[in-house]
Tab-separated table of C-alpha atoms and ligand atoms in Angstrom:
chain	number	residue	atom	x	y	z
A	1	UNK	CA	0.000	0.000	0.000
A	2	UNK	CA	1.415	3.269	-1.342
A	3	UNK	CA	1.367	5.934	1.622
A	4	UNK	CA	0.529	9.571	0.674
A	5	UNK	CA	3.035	12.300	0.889
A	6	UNK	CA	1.510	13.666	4.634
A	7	UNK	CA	1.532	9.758	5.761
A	8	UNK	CA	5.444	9.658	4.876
A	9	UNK	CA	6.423	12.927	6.303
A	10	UNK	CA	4.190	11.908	9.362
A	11	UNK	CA	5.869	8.480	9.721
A	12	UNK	CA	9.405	10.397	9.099
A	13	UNK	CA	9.127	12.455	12.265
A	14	UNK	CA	8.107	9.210	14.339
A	15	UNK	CA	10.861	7.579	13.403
A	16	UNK	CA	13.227	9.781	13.691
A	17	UNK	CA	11.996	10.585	17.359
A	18	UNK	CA	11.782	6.993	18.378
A	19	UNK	CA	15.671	7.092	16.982
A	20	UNK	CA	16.265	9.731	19.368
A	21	UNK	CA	14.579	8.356	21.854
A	22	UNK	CA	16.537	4.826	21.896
A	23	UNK	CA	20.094	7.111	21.954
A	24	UNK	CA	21.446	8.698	25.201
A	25	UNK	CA	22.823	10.951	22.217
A	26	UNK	CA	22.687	10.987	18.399
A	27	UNK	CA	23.855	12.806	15.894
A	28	UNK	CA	21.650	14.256	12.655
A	29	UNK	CA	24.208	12.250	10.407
A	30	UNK	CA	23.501	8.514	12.364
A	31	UNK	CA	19.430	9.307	12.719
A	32	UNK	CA	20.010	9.973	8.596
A	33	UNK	CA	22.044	6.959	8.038
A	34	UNK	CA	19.899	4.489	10.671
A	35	UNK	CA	17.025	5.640	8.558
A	36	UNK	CA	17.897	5.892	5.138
A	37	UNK	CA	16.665	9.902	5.137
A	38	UNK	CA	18.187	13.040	3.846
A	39	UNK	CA	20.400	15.346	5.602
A	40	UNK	CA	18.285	18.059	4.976
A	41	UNK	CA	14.855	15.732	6.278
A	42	UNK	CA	16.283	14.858	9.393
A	43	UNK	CA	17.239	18.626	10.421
A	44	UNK	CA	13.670	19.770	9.456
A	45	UNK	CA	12.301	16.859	11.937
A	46	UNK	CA	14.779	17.785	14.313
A	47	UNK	CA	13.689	21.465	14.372
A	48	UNK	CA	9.916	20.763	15.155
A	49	UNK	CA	10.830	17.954	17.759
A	50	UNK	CA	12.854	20.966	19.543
A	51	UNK	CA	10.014	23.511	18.924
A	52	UNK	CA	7.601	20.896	21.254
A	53	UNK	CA	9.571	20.654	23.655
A	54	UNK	CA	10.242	16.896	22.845
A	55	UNK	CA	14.306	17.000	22.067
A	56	UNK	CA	17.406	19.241	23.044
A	57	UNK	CA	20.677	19.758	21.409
A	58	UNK	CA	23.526	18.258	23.492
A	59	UNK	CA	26.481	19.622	22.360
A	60	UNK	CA	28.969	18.063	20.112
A	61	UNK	CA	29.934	14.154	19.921
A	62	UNK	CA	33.581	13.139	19.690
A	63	UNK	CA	35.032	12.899	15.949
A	64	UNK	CA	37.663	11.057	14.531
A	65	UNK	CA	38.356	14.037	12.307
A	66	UNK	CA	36.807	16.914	9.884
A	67	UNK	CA	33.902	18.865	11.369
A	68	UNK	CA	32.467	17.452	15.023
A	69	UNK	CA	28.410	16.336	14.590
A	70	UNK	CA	26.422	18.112	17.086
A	71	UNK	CA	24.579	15.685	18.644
A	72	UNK	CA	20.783	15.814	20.094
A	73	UNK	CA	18.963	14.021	23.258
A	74	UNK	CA	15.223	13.296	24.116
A	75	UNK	CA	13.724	14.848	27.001
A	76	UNK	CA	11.818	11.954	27.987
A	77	UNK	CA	10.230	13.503	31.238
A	78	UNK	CA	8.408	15.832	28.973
A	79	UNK	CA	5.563	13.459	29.008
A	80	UNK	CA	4.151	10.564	31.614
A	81	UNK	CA	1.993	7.940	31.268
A	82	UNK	CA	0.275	6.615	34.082
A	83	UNK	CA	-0.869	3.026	35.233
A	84	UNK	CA	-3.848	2.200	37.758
A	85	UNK	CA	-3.833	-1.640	38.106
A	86	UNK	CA	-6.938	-2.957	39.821
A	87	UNK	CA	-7.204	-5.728	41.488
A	88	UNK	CA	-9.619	-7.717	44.485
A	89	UNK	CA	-7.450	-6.596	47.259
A	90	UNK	CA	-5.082	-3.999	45.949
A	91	UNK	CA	-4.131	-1.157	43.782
A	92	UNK	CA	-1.299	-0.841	41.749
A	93	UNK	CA	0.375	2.686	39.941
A	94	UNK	CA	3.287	3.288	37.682
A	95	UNK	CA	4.606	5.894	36.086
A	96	UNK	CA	6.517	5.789	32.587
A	97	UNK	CA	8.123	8.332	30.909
A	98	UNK	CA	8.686	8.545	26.846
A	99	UNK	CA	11.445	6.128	26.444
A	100	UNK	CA	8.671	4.091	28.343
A	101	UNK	CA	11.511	4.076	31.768
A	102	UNK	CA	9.481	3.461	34.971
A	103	UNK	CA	10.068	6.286	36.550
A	104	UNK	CA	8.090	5.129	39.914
A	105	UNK	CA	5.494	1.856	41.143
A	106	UNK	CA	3.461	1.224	43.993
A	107	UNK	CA	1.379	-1.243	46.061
A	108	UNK	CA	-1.549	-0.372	48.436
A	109	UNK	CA	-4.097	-2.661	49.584
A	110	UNK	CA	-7.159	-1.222	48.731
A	111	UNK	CA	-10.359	-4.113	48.823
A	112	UNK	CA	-12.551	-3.453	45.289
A	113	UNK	CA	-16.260	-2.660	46.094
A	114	UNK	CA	-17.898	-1.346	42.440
A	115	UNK	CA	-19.000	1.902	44.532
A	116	UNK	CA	-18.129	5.437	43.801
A	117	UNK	CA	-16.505	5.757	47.508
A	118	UNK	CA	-13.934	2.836	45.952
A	119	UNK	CA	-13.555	4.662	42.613
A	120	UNK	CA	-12.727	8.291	44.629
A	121	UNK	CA	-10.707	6.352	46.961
A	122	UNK	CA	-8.440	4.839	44.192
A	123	UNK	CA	-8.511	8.393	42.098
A	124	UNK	CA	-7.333	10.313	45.506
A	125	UNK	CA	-4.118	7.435	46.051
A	126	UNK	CA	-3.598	7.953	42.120
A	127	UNK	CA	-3.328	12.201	42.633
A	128	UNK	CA	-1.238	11.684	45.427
A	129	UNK	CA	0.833	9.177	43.343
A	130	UNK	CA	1.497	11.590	40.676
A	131	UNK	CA	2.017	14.310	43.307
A	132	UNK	CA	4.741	12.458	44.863
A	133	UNK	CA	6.102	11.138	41.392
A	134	UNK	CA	5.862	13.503	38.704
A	135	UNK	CA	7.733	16.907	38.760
A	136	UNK	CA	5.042	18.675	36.416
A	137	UNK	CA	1.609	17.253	36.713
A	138	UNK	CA	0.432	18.984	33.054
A	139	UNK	CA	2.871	16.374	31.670
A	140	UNK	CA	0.819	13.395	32.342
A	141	UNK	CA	-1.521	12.258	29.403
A	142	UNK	CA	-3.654	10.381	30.883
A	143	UNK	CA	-4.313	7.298	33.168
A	144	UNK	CA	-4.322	3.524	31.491
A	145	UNK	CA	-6.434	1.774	34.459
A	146	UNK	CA	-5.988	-2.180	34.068
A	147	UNK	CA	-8.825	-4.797	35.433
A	148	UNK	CA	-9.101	-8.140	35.383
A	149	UNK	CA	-11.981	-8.953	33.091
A	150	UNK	CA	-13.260	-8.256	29.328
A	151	UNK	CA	-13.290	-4.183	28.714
A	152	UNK	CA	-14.956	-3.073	25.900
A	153	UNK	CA	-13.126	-1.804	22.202
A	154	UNK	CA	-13.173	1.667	23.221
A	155	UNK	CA	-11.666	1.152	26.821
A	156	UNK	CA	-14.629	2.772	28.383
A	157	UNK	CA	-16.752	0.113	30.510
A	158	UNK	CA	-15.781	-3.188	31.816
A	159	UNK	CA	-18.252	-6.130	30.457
A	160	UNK	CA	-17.556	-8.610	32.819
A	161	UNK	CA	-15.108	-9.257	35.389
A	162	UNK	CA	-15.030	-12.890	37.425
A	163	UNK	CA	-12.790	-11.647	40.331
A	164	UNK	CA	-14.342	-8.190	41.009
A	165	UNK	CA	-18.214	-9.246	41.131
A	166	UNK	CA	-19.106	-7.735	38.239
A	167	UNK	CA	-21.828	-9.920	35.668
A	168	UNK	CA	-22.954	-6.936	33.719
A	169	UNK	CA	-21.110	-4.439	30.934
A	170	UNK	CA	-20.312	-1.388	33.736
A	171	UNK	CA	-19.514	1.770	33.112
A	172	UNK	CA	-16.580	2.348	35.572
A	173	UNK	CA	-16.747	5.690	36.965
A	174	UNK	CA	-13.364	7.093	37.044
A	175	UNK	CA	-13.534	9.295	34.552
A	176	UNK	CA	-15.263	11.956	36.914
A	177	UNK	CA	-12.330	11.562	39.047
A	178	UNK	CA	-9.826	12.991	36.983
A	179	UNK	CA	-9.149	15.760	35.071
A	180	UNK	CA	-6.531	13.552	32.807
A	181	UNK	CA	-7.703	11.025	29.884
A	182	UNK	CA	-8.919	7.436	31.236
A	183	UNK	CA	-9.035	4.892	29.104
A	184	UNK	CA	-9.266	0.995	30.540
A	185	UNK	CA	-7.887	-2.173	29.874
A	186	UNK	CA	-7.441	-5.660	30.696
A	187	UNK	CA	-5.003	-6.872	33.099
A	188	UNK	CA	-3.533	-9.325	30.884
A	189	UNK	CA	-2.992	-7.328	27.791
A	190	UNK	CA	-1.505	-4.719	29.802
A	191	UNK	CA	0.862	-7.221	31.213
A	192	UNK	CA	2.059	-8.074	27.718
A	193	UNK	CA	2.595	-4.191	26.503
A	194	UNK	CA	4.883	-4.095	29.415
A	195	UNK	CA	6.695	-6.967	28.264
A	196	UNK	CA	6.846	-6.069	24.438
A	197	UNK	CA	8.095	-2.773	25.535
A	198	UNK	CA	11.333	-5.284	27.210
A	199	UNK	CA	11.353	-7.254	24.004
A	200	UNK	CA	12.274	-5.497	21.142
A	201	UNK	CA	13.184	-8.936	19.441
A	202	UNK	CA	9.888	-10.292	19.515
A	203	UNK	CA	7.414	-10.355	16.512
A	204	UNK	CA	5.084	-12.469	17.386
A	205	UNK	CA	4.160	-13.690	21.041
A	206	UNK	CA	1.736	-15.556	23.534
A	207	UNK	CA	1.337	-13.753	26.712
A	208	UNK	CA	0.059	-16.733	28.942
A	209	UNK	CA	-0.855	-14.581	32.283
A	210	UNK	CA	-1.226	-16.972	35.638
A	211	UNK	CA	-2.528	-15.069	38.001
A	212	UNK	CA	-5.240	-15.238	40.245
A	213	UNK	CA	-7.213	-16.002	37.485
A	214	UNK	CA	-5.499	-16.940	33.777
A	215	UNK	CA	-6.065	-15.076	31.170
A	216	UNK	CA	-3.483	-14.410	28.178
A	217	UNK	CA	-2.781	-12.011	24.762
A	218	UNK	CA	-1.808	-12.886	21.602
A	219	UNK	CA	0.725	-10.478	19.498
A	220	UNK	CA	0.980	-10.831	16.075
A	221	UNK	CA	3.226	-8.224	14.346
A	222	UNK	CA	3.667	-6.521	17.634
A	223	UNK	CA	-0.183	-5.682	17.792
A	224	UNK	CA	-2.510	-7.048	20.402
A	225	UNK	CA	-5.784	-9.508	18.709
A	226	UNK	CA	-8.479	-9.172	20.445
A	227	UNK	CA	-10.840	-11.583	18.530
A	228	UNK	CA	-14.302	-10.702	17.152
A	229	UNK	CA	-15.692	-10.519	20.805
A	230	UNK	CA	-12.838	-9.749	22.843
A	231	UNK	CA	-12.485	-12.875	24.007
A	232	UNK	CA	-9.149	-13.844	22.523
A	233	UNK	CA	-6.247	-15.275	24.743
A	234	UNK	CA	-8.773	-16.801	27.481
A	235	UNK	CA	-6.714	-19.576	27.977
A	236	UNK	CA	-8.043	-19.884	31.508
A	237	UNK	CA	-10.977	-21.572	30.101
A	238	UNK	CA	-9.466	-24.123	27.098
A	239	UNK	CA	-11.012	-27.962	28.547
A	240	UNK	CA	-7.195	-29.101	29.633
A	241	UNK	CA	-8.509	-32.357	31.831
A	242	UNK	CA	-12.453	-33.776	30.007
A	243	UNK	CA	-14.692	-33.314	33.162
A	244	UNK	CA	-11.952	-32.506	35.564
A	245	UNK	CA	-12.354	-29.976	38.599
A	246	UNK	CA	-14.661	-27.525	38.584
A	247	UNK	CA	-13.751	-23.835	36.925
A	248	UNK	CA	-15.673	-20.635	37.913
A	249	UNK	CA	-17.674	-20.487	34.893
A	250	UNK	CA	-19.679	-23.046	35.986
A	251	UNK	CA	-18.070	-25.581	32.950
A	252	UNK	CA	-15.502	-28.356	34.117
A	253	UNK	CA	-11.798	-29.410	33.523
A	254	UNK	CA	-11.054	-25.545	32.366
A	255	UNK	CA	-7.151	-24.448	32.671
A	256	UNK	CA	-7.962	-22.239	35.272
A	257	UNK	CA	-9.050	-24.315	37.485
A	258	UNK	CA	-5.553	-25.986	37.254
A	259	UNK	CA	-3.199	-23.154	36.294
A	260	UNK	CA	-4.441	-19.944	38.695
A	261	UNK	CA	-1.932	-18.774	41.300
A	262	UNK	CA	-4.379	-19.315	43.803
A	263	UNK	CA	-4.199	-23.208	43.115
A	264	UNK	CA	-0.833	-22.929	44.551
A	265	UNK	CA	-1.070	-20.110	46.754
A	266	UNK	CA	-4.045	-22.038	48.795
A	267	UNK	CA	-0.614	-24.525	49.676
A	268	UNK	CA	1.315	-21.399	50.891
A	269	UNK	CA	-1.196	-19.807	53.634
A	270	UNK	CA	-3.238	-17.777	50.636
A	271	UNK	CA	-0.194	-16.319	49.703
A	272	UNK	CA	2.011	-17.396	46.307
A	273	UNK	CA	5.611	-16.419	47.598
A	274	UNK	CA	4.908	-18.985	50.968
A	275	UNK	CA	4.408	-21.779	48.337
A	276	UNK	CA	7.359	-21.169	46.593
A	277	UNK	CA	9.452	-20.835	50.182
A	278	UNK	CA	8.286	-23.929	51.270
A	279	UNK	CA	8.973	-25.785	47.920
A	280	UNK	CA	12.275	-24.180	48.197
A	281	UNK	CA	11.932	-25.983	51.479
A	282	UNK	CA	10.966	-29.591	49.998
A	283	UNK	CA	8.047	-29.821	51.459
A	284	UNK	CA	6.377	-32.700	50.627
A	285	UNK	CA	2.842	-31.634	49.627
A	286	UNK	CA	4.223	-28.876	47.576
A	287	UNK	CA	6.246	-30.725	45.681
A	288	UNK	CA	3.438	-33.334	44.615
A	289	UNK	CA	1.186	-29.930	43.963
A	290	UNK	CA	3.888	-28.597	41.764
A	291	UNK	CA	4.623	-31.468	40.137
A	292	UNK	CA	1.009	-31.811	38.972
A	293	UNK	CA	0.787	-28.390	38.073
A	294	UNK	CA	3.473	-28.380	35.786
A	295	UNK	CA	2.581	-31.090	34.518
A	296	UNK	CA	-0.536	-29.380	33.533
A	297	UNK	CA	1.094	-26.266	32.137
A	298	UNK	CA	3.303	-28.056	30.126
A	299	UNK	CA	0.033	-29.599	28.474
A	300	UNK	CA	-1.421	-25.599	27.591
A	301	UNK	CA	2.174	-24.487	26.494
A	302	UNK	CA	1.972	-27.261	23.894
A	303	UNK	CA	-1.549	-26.476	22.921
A	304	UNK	CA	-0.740	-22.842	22.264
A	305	UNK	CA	2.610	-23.920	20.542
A	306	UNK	CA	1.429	-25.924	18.108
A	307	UNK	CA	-1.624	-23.157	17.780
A	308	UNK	CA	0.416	-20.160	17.168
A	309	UNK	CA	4.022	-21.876	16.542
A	310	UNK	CA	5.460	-18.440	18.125
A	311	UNK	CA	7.223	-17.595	21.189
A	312	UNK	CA	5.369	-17.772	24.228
A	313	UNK	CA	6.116	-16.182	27.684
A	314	UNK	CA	5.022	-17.433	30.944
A	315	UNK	CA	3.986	-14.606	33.035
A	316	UNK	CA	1.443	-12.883	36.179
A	317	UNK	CA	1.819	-13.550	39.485
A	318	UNK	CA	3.083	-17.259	38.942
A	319	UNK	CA	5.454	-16.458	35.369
A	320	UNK	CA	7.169	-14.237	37.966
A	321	UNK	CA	8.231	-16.767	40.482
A	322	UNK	CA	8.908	-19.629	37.592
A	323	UNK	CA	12.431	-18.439	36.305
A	324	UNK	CA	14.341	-21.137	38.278
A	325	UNK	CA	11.820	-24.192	37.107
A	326	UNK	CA	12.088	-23.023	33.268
A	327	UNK	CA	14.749	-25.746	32.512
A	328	UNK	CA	11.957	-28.235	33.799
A	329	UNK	CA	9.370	-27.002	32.193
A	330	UNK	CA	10.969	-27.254	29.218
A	331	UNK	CA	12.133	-30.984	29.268
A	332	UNK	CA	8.065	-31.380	30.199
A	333	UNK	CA	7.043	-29.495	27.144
A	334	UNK	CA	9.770	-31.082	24.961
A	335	UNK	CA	8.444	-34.269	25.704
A	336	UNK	CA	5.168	-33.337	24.038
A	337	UNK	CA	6.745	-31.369	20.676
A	338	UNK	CA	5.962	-32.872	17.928
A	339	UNK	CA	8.282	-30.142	15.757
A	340	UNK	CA	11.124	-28.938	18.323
A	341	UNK	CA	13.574	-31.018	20.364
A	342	UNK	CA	13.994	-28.011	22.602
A	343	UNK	CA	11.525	-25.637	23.982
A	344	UNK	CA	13.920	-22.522	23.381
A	345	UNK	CA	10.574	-20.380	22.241
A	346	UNK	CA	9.453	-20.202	25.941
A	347	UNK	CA	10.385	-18.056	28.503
A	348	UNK	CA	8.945	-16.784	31.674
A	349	UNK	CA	8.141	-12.238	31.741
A	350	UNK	CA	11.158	-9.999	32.214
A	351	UNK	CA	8.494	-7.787	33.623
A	352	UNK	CA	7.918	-9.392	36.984
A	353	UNK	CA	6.896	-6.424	39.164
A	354	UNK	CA	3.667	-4.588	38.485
A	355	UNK	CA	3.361	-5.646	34.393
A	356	UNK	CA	-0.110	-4.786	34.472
A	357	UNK	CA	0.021	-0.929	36.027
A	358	UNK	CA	2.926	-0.543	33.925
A	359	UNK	CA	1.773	-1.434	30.372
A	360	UNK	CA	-1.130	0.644	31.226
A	361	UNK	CA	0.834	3.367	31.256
A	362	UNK	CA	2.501	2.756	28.096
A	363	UNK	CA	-0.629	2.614	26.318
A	364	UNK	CA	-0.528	7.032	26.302
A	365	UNK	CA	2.856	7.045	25.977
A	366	UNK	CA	2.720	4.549	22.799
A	367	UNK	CA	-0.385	7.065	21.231
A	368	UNK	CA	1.008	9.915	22.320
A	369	UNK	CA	4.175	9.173	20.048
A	370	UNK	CA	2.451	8.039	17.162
A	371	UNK	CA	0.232	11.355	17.063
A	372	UNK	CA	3.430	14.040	17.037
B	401	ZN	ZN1	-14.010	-21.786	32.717
């Protein structure tokens, strides 16, 4: 598809900030030559980038010889993103800046009640977030909340959502909180911006998200699919055992029921990082638990494999404690490969603090950059 003139000088100027923005410093001569663009092209986009505020010359780089380049920086801080994660029992917030850094997280337990005292309560700890966080307040763009359930296309009301009570599409009332843009999301494909964001090699990925429920994303071409009825990626209810235990739905033998963090974390107290201490410990019953429940992992990993024959990352609140049990995990799903002898297209989230608050906030930082 042939791109009009305005298209290609548009696309130009994103480029050649999202250059600038991967370099501590560059000068015009690299951007032209890591772009294949004029001289001439990449000092106009230059120019307008410095006239908003969104680059600064730096001074000159180092030459071997001939004239010095003058070399030019971003000024990432001149926009934030933020990220409201949502969950039963807590609240999550990130800030990110325009390289997409993390410039700040948070934790507060906060118990969800689908009131407008829980939706003021939440919008008051967010304020006081950015208060703390953000040096100049009119540089946030607006505030990516994350839930776990199905939001609708134009990440305004949540349709359904297992863990926080809610049966019916609901309009959540934030918006009259803030004076800043809120758009919503779901937990899980906020999860996996964060972790594209730390993957620059990856195409094409699974997002499998095990956490106190399961849910998942696909990426194809680095672009979320969200399926005809956004119900794409729910892994948490593929039949893994015919007739097998009970799933919230009401259906039987669903992955959830055998793949959840609370499945282990009902070994560990209610709480997922006891489990892992006392497997760490060898207890007994924890080790039979774990044993059966990567044993039933390894069965979904090869399901998606041979689905989607593309990478596929283990993450939530369990892909963030599975790093040291990858190597087994591996032998268990290279038992079941009919294509690979080894598993090397799995791997558990570099993103293993607060994925789903973070890639929230990406999601203004990511439009924001695509609409200079
Ligand atoms: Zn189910």
């Amino acid at each position: 598809m042939r791109l009009s003139n305005i298209e290609v000088k548009k696309q130009n100027r994103i480029n050649v900030y999202k250059t600038i923005l991967e370099h501590d410093k560059v000068s015009r001569q690299e951007i032209a030559s890591l772009l294949s663009l004029s001289l001439p092209t990449v000092g106009q986009n230059i120019k307008e980038l410095i006239g908003l505020g969104l680059v600064a010359e730096t001074g000159e780089l180092v030459s071997t010889g001939g004239r010095r380049a003058s070399s030019v920086s971003s000024l990432p801080e001149s926009k934030i993103g933020i990220g409201l994660d949502i969950t039963q029992n807590h609240v999550s917030l990130a800030a990110s800046n325009l390289k997409g850094e993390v410039l700040a997280h948070v934790r507060i337990p906060q118990k969800f009640t689908n009131t407008n005292e829980y939706y003021q309560s939440a919008a008051n700890l967010t304020h006081r977030f950015i208060v703390q966080h953000v040096k100049n307040t009119d540089t946030v763009l607006g505030i990516g909340v994350s839930v776990p359930g199905i939001v609708s296309h134009d990440g305004k009301s949540l349709q359904r959502s297992h863990l926080l009570n809610i049966q019916h599409p609901t309009e959540i009332s934030l918006s009259d909180c803030f004076d800043y843009e809120v758009w919503l999301c779901n937990d899980a494909s906020a999860a996996s911006m964060a972790e594209l964001s730390v993957s620059p090699d990856l195409e094409h990925m699974i997002y499998l998200s095990l956490s106190n429920s399961v849910g998942g994303a696909i990426i194809l071409n680095r672009n979320l699919v969200e399926g005809n009825n956004l119900h794409s990626a729910e892994f948490g209810h593929a039949t893994i055992i015919p007739e097998g235990r009970p799933c919230y739905c009401g259906k039987q033998g669903h992955f959830d029921s055998y793949g959840s963090a609370l499945s282990l974390a009902s070994y560990g107290d209610g709480r997922l990082e006891t489990f892992f201490n006392k497997l760490e410990g060898k207890d007994p019953l924890c080790i039979k638990v774990f044993d059966e429940y990567l044993d039933t992992l390894s069965i979904m990993i090869s399901n998606i494999r041979v689905v989607f024959d593309c990478d596929i990352v283990l993450g939530g609140y369990v892909g963030s404690f599975l790093g040291p049990y990858l190597p087994e995990i591996m032998a268990l799903v290279e038992n079941r490969d009919t294509f690979a002898e080894k598993a090397t297209y799995l791997r558990t989230c570099r993103y293993k603090i607060e994925a789903s608050a973070v890639g929230a906030s990406l999601h203004f930082i990511e439009s924001f950059i695509q609409s200079i």
